[in-house]
Amino acid sequence: MSIMNIRERMMNSMILIKNGCVHNGRGQVKNTDLLIEDGKIVQIGEHLKASGAEVIDAAGMQVFPGFIDPLSDWGILGPGREIRGNANDNDERSDVFTPQLDVKYAFNGRGITRQQIYAFGITAVGVAPANNNVFGGQMAAFDVHGVNPMKMLIKEKTGMKASVTEAVKEAYGSRNLAPMTKMGIFAMFKEKLEAAKNYNPEDEKTERDEKLAALKQVVDKRMPLFVSCNTPTEIRSVLRATAEYDLDLVFCGGFGVDGTLSELAEKHCGLIVANPANGFNKYTRNTDYAGIAELARQGATVTFSAADNGFGGREDLLWSALEMQKVIHDDEAVLTMLTYNAAKLLGIENLTGSLEEGKRADLVLWSANPITSYKGAVEMTIANGEILYRKGDAMKCFL
């Protein structure tokens, strides 16, 4: 992008989108106009006018909220994927208990292979530590365009990442370190939650413990707990291990989950369903979209990720959603899962995830509905009120 184009974007803070078929991400569809000013949607209605605004005629186009990948490793991995070779900055394997770590310090927006993911309809990502630690650290939500990670940060502390998968055993058991078994994983899981519950930093006799202070945010419901699980048995074990606590739980993976896991709906849990095409996880073949759809009907908050903290991005996120569309044949419900539900689980639904007045202008113009037609292509992406992509723009690794 030329310096002149960047300056032109900065100078024009008003955009008027006219005549588009607007899907607000919460089940409503209407042919209407949207007025964007200073990064936000300031007005939605018919026959809008705005002096000095850049007018975009969206006649014949579908206007969607930007997709959100709530469990991404975009911006934090190294080998072959970023400018920092062999970084793997989301994967601290020196200690299996690291809740004090914060992923915002690992983030680098100039990733190579998934650079410009906004050209595929994604306008925000929830970035998380890897699956190798029982408690791996704190997540954050980021914009998908920029260089300065702190300016790209939408919200920090969006969740605490945990894992009870065999990845923990593989990371530490292979070095003859605990936990080496599933028993050891859950013993530590319960022990640390109880320690955080009893931790009282206000007591002058209590020695400061940064790890327990971080995990206490989960126990006190100031931060949701995102737990990676590969099987329904692992999910049920987590539910049992946390039964005595009142936690906001989000389960990551969704493999093998079916309609009988009604506890997820009863406890108002979130479920992030990973892309079933991910060949790096042998459990993806067990994904049961009919069962997951039943849980969504019962009240579980369902959304999708391009991968389960592994390689994924760009069209992978949409492909995950299309598997659900094949089952429920309700594109507006699927769109809500791709947008508003993802924002809700990250705690940013007041900022983005749907097209509503007062929210960030994160939206995508499609030539056709991509959930119902393979002919759907991105015509334009706007994130935080800035036009990031127009169809035909050159795709580059660096900004």
Tab-separated table of C-alpha atoms in Angstrom:
chain	number	residue	atom	x	y	z
A	1	MET	CA	0.000	0.000	0.000
A	2	SER	CA	1.400	3.417	-0.918
A	3	ILE	CA	1.947	6.207	1.613
A	4	MET	CA	-0.517	8.312	-0.375
A	5	ASN	CA	-3.266	5.694	-0.019
A	6	ILE	CA	-2.632	5.459	3.722
A	7	ARG	CA	-2.919	9.236	4.054
A	8	GLU	CA	-6.117	9.259	2.007
A	9	ARG	CA	-7.620	6.688	4.345
A	10	MET	CA	-6.627	8.698	7.398
A	11	MET	CA	-8.105	11.895	5.946
A	12	ASN	CA	-11.485	10.337	5.103
A	13	SER	CA	-13.072	9.173	8.352
A	14	MET	CA	-16.613	8.876	6.950
A	15	ILE	CA	-17.882	6.025	4.801
A	16	LEU	CA	-21.446	5.592	3.605
A	17	ILE	CA	-22.443	2.143	2.419
A	18	LYS	CA	-25.660	2.240	0.428
A	19	ASN	CA	-28.161	-0.276	-0.921
A	20	GLY	CA	-26.605	-3.392	0.572
A	21	CYS	CA	-28.379	-6.430	1.968
A	22	VAL	CA	-27.285	-6.035	5.595
A	23	HIS	CA	-27.047	-9.108	7.855
A	24	ASN	CA	-26.557	-7.742	11.356
A	25	GLY	CA	-25.177	-10.985	12.823
A	26	ARG	CA	-28.059	-11.396	15.252
A	27	GLY	CA	-30.619	-12.845	12.874
A	28	GLN	CA	-31.880	-9.678	11.185
A	29	VAL	CA	-31.559	-9.050	7.438
A	30	LYS	CA	-32.588	-5.828	5.709
A	31	ASN	CA	-31.771	-3.798	2.599
A	32	THR	CA	-30.481	-0.600	4.128
A	33	ASP	CA	-27.575	1.869	4.419
A	34	LEU	CA	-24.803	2.205	7.003
A	35	LEU	CA	-22.936	5.358	7.937
A	36	ILE	CA	-19.461	4.953	9.410
A	37	GLU	CA	-17.611	7.753	11.163
A	38	ASP	CA	-14.398	7.675	13.185
A	39	GLY	CA	-14.292	3.905	13.145
A	40	LYS	CA	-17.831	3.273	14.346
A	41	ILE	CA	-21.243	2.611	12.858
A	42	VAL	CA	-23.120	5.796	13.702
A	43	GLN	CA	-26.353	5.231	11.769
A	44	ILE	CA	-28.242	2.411	10.074
A	45	GLY	CA	-31.274	3.262	7.954
A	46	GLU	CA	-32.674	3.819	4.506
A	47	HIS	CA	-31.815	6.734	2.209
A	48	LEU	CA	-28.949	8.009	4.356
A	49	LYS	CA	-26.855	10.955	3.215
A	50	ALA	CA	-23.570	12.324	4.543
A	51	SER	CA	-21.692	15.273	3.124
A	52	GLY	CA	-18.021	14.495	2.548
A	53	ALA	CA	-18.357	10.748	3.059
A	54	GLU	CA	-16.891	8.170	0.708
A	55	VAL	CA	-19.970	6.526	-0.800
A	56	ILE	CA	-19.842	2.807	-1.569
A	57	ASP	CA	-22.688	1.381	-3.617
A	58	ALA	CA	-23.295	-2.130	-2.240
A	59	ALA	CA	-26.293	-2.893	-4.466
A	60	GLY	CA	-26.424	-6.638	-5.085
A	61	MET	CA	-23.920	-7.309	-2.298
A	62	GLN	CA	-24.288	-9.003	1.084
A	63	VAL	CA	-23.006	-6.917	4.015
A	64	PHE	CA	-21.791	-9.112	6.897
A	65	PRO	CA	-20.136	-8.418	10.234
A	66	GLY	CA	-16.495	-9.403	10.053
A	67	PHE	CA	-15.789	-12.998	11.045
A	68	ILE	CA	-14.013	-13.568	14.353
A	69	ASP	CA	-11.658	-16.470	15.020
A	70	PRO	CA	-11.817	-16.791	18.829
A	71	LEU	CA	-9.007	-19.328	19.251
A	72	SER	CA	-6.172	-18.456	16.921
A	73	ASP	CA	-2.400	-18.689	16.906
A	74	TRP	CA	-2.188	-15.942	14.287
A	75	GLY	CA	0.607	-13.533	15.101
A	76	ILE	CA	2.412	-15.676	17.671
A	77	LEU	CA	3.905	-18.689	15.884
A	78	GLY	CA	7.312	-18.836	14.301
A	79	PRO	CA	8.461	-21.643	11.987
A	80	GLY	CA	7.548	-20.782	8.421
A	81	ARG	CA	4.761	-18.489	9.566
A	82	GLU	CA	6.280	-15.267	10.831
A	83	ILE	CA	9.219	-12.978	10.335
A	84	ARG	CA	10.672	-14.179	13.642
A	85	GLY	CA	12.040	-17.583	12.705
A	86	ASN	CA	11.387	-20.397	15.189
A	87	ALA	CA	9.580	-18.088	17.615
A	88	ASN	CA	6.787	-20.306	19.002
A	89	ASP	CA	6.169	-17.518	21.474
A	90	ASN	CA	2.830	-18.949	22.588
A	91	ASP	CA	4.358	-22.185	23.853
A	92	GLU	CA	6.164	-21.891	27.200
A	93	ARG	CA	7.259	-25.438	28.050
A	94	SER	CA	9.521	-24.676	30.982
A	95	ASP	CA	6.650	-25.002	33.477
A	96	VAL	CA	3.266	-26.722	33.120
A	97	PHE	CA	1.597	-24.077	35.341
A	98	THR	CA	1.974	-20.581	33.835
A	99	PRO	CA	-1.305	-18.646	34.291
A	100	GLN	CA	0.610	-15.399	34.864
A	101	LEU	CA	1.813	-15.310	31.255
A	102	ASP	CA	0.078	-12.872	28.906
A	103	VAL	CA	-0.188	-13.603	25.196
A	104	LYS	CA	-0.251	-9.919	24.286
A	105	TYR	CA	3.512	-9.844	24.816
A	106	ALA	CA	3.973	-12.605	22.238
A	107	PHE	CA	1.913	-11.017	19.501
A	108	ASN	CA	3.406	-9.821	16.233
A	109	GLY	CA	0.974	-8.643	13.574
A	110	ARG	CA	3.330	-9.189	10.657
A	111	GLY	CA	2.835	-12.925	10.226
A	112	ILE	CA	3.581	-14.204	6.724
A	113	THR	CA	1.351	-17.081	5.659
A	114	ARG	CA	-1.755	-15.667	7.252
A	115	GLN	CA	-1.007	-12.038	6.628
A	116	GLN	CA	-3.999	-10.135	5.242
A	117	ILE	CA	-6.536	-12.619	6.592
A	118	TYR	CA	-8.971	-9.713	6.382
A	119	ALA	CA	-9.122	-10.437	2.641
A	120	PHE	CA	-10.929	-13.638	3.647
A	121	GLY	CA	-13.553	-11.901	5.790
A	122	ILE	CA	-11.847	-12.097	9.200
A	123	THR	CA	-11.632	-8.819	11.128
A	124	ALA	CA	-10.650	-9.941	14.638
A	125	VAL	CA	-8.908	-12.863	16.347
A	126	GLY	CA	-8.758	-14.227	19.864
A	127	VAL	CA	-5.144	-15.224	20.383
A	128	ALA	CA	-4.256	-17.931	22.909
A	129	PRO	CA	-1.329	-19.875	24.338
A	130	ALA	CA	-0.791	-23.430	23.080
A	131	ASN	CA	-2.276	-26.641	24.511
A	132	ASN	CA	0.812	-27.960	26.286
A	133	ASN	CA	0.309	-26.481	29.779
A	134	VAL	CA	-2.448	-27.272	32.258
A	135	PHE	CA	-2.856	-23.524	32.742
A	136	GLY	CA	-1.032	-21.804	29.913
A	137	GLY	CA	-1.720	-18.106	30.292
A	138	GLN	CA	-4.015	-15.228	29.437
A	139	MET	CA	-5.622	-14.654	26.049
A	140	ALA	CA	-6.303	-11.419	24.172
A	141	ALA	CA	-8.322	-10.165	21.196
A	142	PHE	CA	-6.594	-8.362	18.320
A	143	ASP	CA	-7.261	-6.533	15.095
A	144	VAL	CA	-5.938	-8.288	11.994
A	145	HIS	CA	-4.154	-5.323	10.475
A	146	GLY	CA	-1.188	-3.341	11.699
A	147	VAL	CA	2.321	-3.602	13.075
A	148	ASN	CA	2.181	-2.260	16.643
A	149	PRO	CA	0.605	-5.043	18.746
A	150	MET	CA	-0.562	-2.677	21.474
A	151	LYS	CA	-2.443	-0.584	18.929
A	152	MET	CA	-3.934	-3.753	17.444
A	153	LEU	CA	-5.121	-4.912	20.859
A	154	ILE	CA	-8.919	-4.872	21.125
A	155	LYS	CA	-9.091	-6.332	24.634
A	156	GLU	CA	-6.619	-8.040	26.929
A	157	LYS	CA	-7.400	-10.781	29.452
A	158	THR	CA	-10.248	-12.176	27.359
A	159	GLY	CA	-9.754	-15.582	28.954
A	160	MET	CA	-7.418	-17.965	30.735
A	161	LYS	CA	-6.205	-20.807	28.523
A	162	ALA	CA	-6.068	-24.325	29.976
A	163	SER	CA	-5.604	-27.797	28.513
A	164	VAL	CA	-6.312	-31.328	29.725
A	165	THR	CA	-5.391	-32.994	26.429
A	166	GLU	CA	-2.669	-35.533	25.809
A	167	ALA	CA	-0.533	-32.650	24.514
A	168	VAL	CA	0.319	-31.954	28.166
A	169	LYS	CA	1.563	-35.514	28.689
A	170	GLU	CA	3.543	-35.383	25.478
A	171	ALA	CA	5.219	-32.094	26.413
A	172	TYR	CA	6.218	-33.065	29.959
A	173	GLY	CA	5.937	-36.847	30.255
A	174	SER	CA	8.411	-37.240	27.419
A	175	ARG	CA	10.937	-35.479	29.686
A	176	ASN	CA	9.967	-37.569	32.703
A	177	LEU	CA	8.298	-34.550	34.274
A	178	ALA	CA	4.867	-34.342	35.882
A	179	PRO	CA	2.147	-34.591	34.830
A	180	MET	CA	2.796	-37.834	32.987
A	181	THR	CA	-0.771	-39.194	33.163
A	182	LYS	CA	-4.358	-38.039	32.875
A	183	MET	CA	-4.600	-38.508	36.632
A	184	GLY	CA	-1.711	-36.132	37.098
A	185	ILE	CA	-3.248	-33.529	34.805
A	186	PHE	CA	-6.515	-33.419	36.693
A	187	ALA	CA	-4.844	-33.582	40.095
A	188	MET	CA	-2.883	-30.452	39.181
A	189	PHE	CA	-5.951	-28.840	37.582
A	190	LYS	CA	-7.977	-29.209	40.790
A	191	GLU	CA	-5.076	-28.374	43.107
A	192	LYS	CA	-4.330	-25.078	41.396
A	193	LEU	CA	-7.991	-24.002	41.264
A	194	GLU	CA	-8.335	-24.670	44.989
A	195	ALA	CA	-5.116	-22.809	45.738
A	196	ALA	CA	-6.345	-19.823	43.728
A	197	LYS	CA	-9.689	-19.921	45.524
A	198	ASN	CA	-7.950	-19.761	48.912
A	199	TYR	CA	-5.367	-17.200	47.860
A	200	ASN	CA	-5.952	-13.894	49.650
A	201	PRO	CA	-3.586	-11.128	48.548
A	202	GLU	CA	-5.242	-8.719	50.999
A	203	ASP	CA	-3.928	-10.717	53.937
A	204	GLU	CA	-0.664	-9.087	54.959
A	205	LYS	CA	0.641	-12.496	55.988
A	206	THR	CA	0.129	-13.890	52.499
A	207	GLU	CA	3.201	-13.935	50.311
A	208	ARG	CA	2.555	-12.509	46.848
A	209	ASP	CA	2.126	-15.252	44.212
A	210	GLU	CA	1.717	-13.970	40.651
A	211	LYS	CA	0.524	-17.343	39.376
A	212	LEU	CA	-2.259	-17.698	41.910
A	213	ALA	CA	-3.165	-14.017	41.532
A	214	ALA	CA	-3.668	-14.587	37.801
A	215	LEU	CA	-5.712	-17.765	38.244
A	216	LYS	CA	-7.824	-16.154	40.959
A	217	GLN	CA	-9.336	-13.962	38.247
A	218	VAL	CA	-10.926	-17.153	36.886
A	219	VAL	CA	-12.218	-18.338	40.250
A	220	ASP	CA	-13.676	-14.877	40.933
A	221	LYS	CA	-15.398	-14.855	37.489
A	222	ARG	CA	-13.408	-11.885	36.278
A	223	MET	CA	-12.090	-14.007	33.414
A	224	PRO	CA	-13.557	-17.035	31.600
A	225	LEU	CA	-11.658	-20.318	31.487
A	226	PHE	CA	-11.016	-21.712	27.993
A	227	VAL	CA	-10.209	-25.428	28.262
A	228	SER	CA	-8.933	-27.490	25.331
A	229	CYS	CA	-10.441	-30.979	25.318
A	230	ASN	CA	-10.177	-33.653	22.645
A	231	THR	CA	-12.982	-35.931	23.830
A	232	PRO	CA	-16.385	-35.766	25.565
A	233	THR	CA	-14.816	-37.691	28.458
A	234	GLU	CA	-12.317	-34.884	29.001
A	235	ILE	CA	-15.136	-32.328	28.936
A	236	ARG	CA	-17.148	-34.292	31.493
A	237	SER	CA	-14.048	-34.616	33.673
A	238	VAL	CA	-13.523	-30.845	33.585
A	239	LEU	CA	-17.172	-30.280	34.477
A	240	ARG	CA	-16.796	-32.625	37.455
A	241	ALA	CA	-13.498	-31.081	38.555
A	242	THR	CA	-15.008	-27.587	38.501
A	243	ALA	CA	-18.422	-28.486	39.930
A	244	GLU	CA	-17.765	-26.773	43.272
A	245	TYR	CA	-16.745	-23.530	41.588
A	246	ASP	CA	-18.883	-21.022	39.729
A	247	LEU	CA	-16.788	-20.572	36.592
A	248	ASP	CA	-17.444	-19.204	33.129
A	249	LEU	CA	-16.361	-22.182	31.013
A	250	VAL	CA	-15.552	-22.332	27.315
A	251	PHE	CA	-14.579	-25.685	25.819
A	252	CYS	CA	-12.243	-25.731	22.831
A	253	GLY	CA	-12.223	-28.524	20.244
A	254	GLY	CA	-15.702	-30.018	20.267
A	255	PHE	CA	-14.559	-33.380	18.891
A	256	GLY	CA	-17.041	-36.167	19.595
A	257	VAL	CA	-19.448	-33.851	21.374
A	258	ASP	CA	-23.055	-34.818	20.745
A	259	GLY	CA	-26.498	-33.844	21.965
A	260	THR	CA	-26.178	-35.950	25.108
A	261	LEU	CA	-23.690	-33.492	26.594
A	262	SER	CA	-26.577	-31.323	27.738
A	263	GLU	CA	-24.532	-30.102	30.717
A	264	LEU	CA	-22.896	-27.604	28.369
A	265	ALA	CA	-26.247	-25.964	27.741
A	266	GLU	CA	-27.425	-26.289	31.340
A	267	LYS	CA	-24.305	-24.545	32.611
A	268	HIS	CA	-24.385	-21.970	29.763
A	269	CYS	CA	-20.932	-23.014	28.570
A	270	GLY	CA	-19.285	-21.919	25.365
A	271	LEU	CA	-18.064	-24.371	22.727
A	272	ILE	CA	-15.462	-23.500	20.099
A	273	VAL	CA	-15.582	-26.059	17.281
A	274	ALA	CA	-12.276	-26.523	15.481
A	275	ASN	CA	-11.923	-27.082	11.744
A	276	PRO	CA	-12.537	-30.794	11.073
A	277	ALA	CA	-10.045	-30.713	8.198
A	278	ASN	CA	-7.141	-30.138	10.591
A	279	GLY	CA	-4.898	-33.108	9.861
A	280	PHE	CA	-2.693	-32.359	12.878
A	281	ASN	CA	-5.339	-33.577	15.341
A	282	LYS	CA	-6.532	-37.168	15.037
A	283	TYR	CA	-9.722	-36.399	16.963
A	284	THR	CA	-11.230	-34.034	14.396
A	285	ARG	CA	-12.789	-36.931	12.506
A	286	ASN	CA	-15.133	-37.446	15.462
A	287	THR	CA	-16.776	-34.031	15.083
A	288	ASP	CA	-20.570	-34.414	15.236
A	289	TYR	CA	-22.183	-31.260	13.858
A	290	ALA	CA	-25.728	-32.561	14.365
A	291	GLY	CA	-24.957	-33.125	18.034
A	292	ILE	CA	-23.323	-29.714	18.366
A	293	ALA	CA	-26.341	-28.109	16.677
A	294	GLU	CA	-28.568	-29.775	19.265
A	295	LEU	CA	-26.490	-28.297	22.075
A	296	ALA	CA	-26.752	-24.863	20.434
A	297	ARG	CA	-30.522	-25.310	20.299
A	298	GLN	CA	-30.489	-26.152	24.009
A	299	GLY	CA	-28.588	-22.963	24.837
A	300	ALA	CA	-24.841	-23.574	24.542
A	301	THR	CA	-22.939	-20.710	22.903
A	302	VAL	CA	-21.349	-22.299	19.825
A	303	THR	CA	-18.741	-20.744	17.570
A	304	PHE	CA	-15.894	-21.895	15.323
A	305	SER	CA	-12.130	-21.667	15.008
A	306	ALA	CA	-9.898	-22.254	12.026
A	307	ALA	CA	-7.905	-24.764	14.088
A	308	ASP	CA	-7.419	-25.973	17.643
A	309	ASN	CA	-4.438	-23.776	18.445
A	310	GLY	CA	-2.692	-25.186	15.415
A	311	PHE	CA	-2.128	-24.238	11.817
A	312	GLY	CA	-5.181	-22.625	10.269
A	313	GLY	CA	-6.610	-19.356	9.049
A	314	ARG	CA	-8.062	-17.579	6.069
A	315	GLU	CA	-10.809	-19.711	4.478
A	316	ASP	CA	-10.460	-22.452	7.127
A	317	LEU	CA	-12.734	-20.535	9.476
A	318	LEU	CA	-15.526	-20.329	6.908
A	319	TRP	CA	-15.108	-24.009	6.048
A	320	SER	CA	-15.738	-24.878	9.700
A	321	ALA	CA	-18.998	-22.937	9.610
A	322	LEU	CA	-20.099	-24.534	6.346
A	323	GLU	CA	-20.085	-27.928	8.037
A	324	MET	CA	-22.714	-26.599	10.428
A	325	GLN	CA	-24.728	-25.101	7.579
A	326	LYS	CA	-24.950	-28.546	5.976
A	327	VAL	CA	-26.745	-29.742	9.115
A	328	ILE	CA	-29.013	-26.888	10.212
A	329	HIS	CA	-29.646	-25.093	6.874
A	330	ASP	CA	-29.948	-21.747	8.675
A	331	ASP	CA	-27.368	-19.311	7.342
A	332	GLU	CA	-28.308	-16.519	9.748
A	333	ALA	CA	-27.798	-18.816	12.748
A	334	VAL	CA	-24.443	-19.898	11.321
A	335	LEU	CA	-23.468	-16.263	10.764
A	336	THR	CA	-24.273	-15.503	14.413
A	337	MET	CA	-21.950	-18.337	15.411
A	338	LEU	CA	-19.193	-16.885	13.204
A	339	THR	CA	-19.544	-13.365	14.543
A	340	TYR	CA	-21.605	-12.426	17.590
A	341	ASN	CA	-21.098	-15.691	19.494
A	342	ALA	CA	-17.337	-15.503	19.024
A	343	ALA	CA	-17.337	-11.913	20.271
A	344	LYS	CA	-19.502	-12.890	23.249
A	345	LEU	CA	-17.120	-15.635	24.388
A	346	LEU	CA	-14.217	-13.170	24.177
A	347	GLY	CA	-16.146	-10.499	26.052
A	348	ILE	CA	-16.035	-8.020	23.170
A	349	GLU	CA	-19.659	-8.243	22.006
A	350	ASN	CA	-20.196	-4.643	23.139
A	351	LEU	CA	-17.504	-3.592	20.653
A	352	THR	CA	-17.875	-5.864	17.640
A	353	GLY	CA	-19.449	-9.061	16.340
A	354	SER	CA	-22.630	-7.504	14.954
A	355	LEU	CA	-23.655	-4.522	12.844
A	356	GLU	CA	-25.277	-2.156	15.313
A	357	GLU	CA	-25.094	1.566	15.897
A	358	GLY	CA	-22.299	2.502	18.272
A	359	LYS	CA	-20.164	-0.562	17.570
A	360	ARG	CA	-16.879	-0.761	15.706
A	361	ALA	CA	-17.284	-0.727	11.947
A	362	ASP	CA	-16.014	-4.267	11.333
A	363	LEU	CA	-17.786	-5.481	8.229
A	364	VAL	CA	-17.305	-7.268	4.933
A	365	LEU	CA	-19.030	-6.820	1.582
A	366	TRP	CA	-19.542	-10.137	-0.209
A	367	SER	CA	-20.564	-10.667	-3.811
A	368	ALA	CA	-22.931	-13.414	-2.590
A	369	ASN	CA	-23.726	-15.045	0.736
A	370	PRO	CA	-20.624	-17.222	1.372
A	371	ILE	CA	-22.547	-19.499	3.736
A	372	THR	CA	-25.038	-20.517	1.044
A	373	SER	CA	-23.038	-20.054	-2.156
A	374	TYR	CA	-19.516	-21.003	-3.160
A	375	LYS	CA	-19.656	-18.030	-5.528
A	376	GLY	CA	-19.436	-15.635	-2.590
A	377	ALA	CA	-16.229	-13.598	-2.724
A	378	VAL	CA	-14.973	-10.721	-0.608
A	379	GLU	CA	-15.465	-7.417	-2.415
A	380	MET	CA	-14.322	-5.186	0.445
A	381	THR	CA	-13.264	-5.468	4.074
A	382	ILE	CA	-13.613	-2.636	6.564
A	383	ALA	CA	-12.185	-3.006	10.068
A	384	ASN	CA	-12.493	-0.348	12.755
A	385	GLY	CA	-13.767	1.988	10.053
A	386	GLU	CA	-10.758	1.558	7.766
A	387	ILE	CA	-10.961	0.029	4.311
A	388	LEU	CA	-8.328	-2.706	4.490
A	389	TYR	CA	-9.075	-4.562	1.290
A	390	ARG	CA	-10.806	-4.039	-2.036
A	391	LYS	CA	-11.214	-6.865	-4.501
A	392	GLY	CA	-8.217	-6.855	-6.796
A	393	ASP	CA	-5.735	-5.521	-4.237
A	394	ALA	CA	-2.365	-7.263	-4.369
A	395	MET	CA	-1.893	-9.835	-1.634
A	396	LYS	CA	1.446	-9.286	0.097
A	397	CYS	CA	3.312	-10.864	2.988
A	398	PHE	CA	4.396	-7.552	4.503
A	399	LEU	CA	2.583	-4.264	4.986
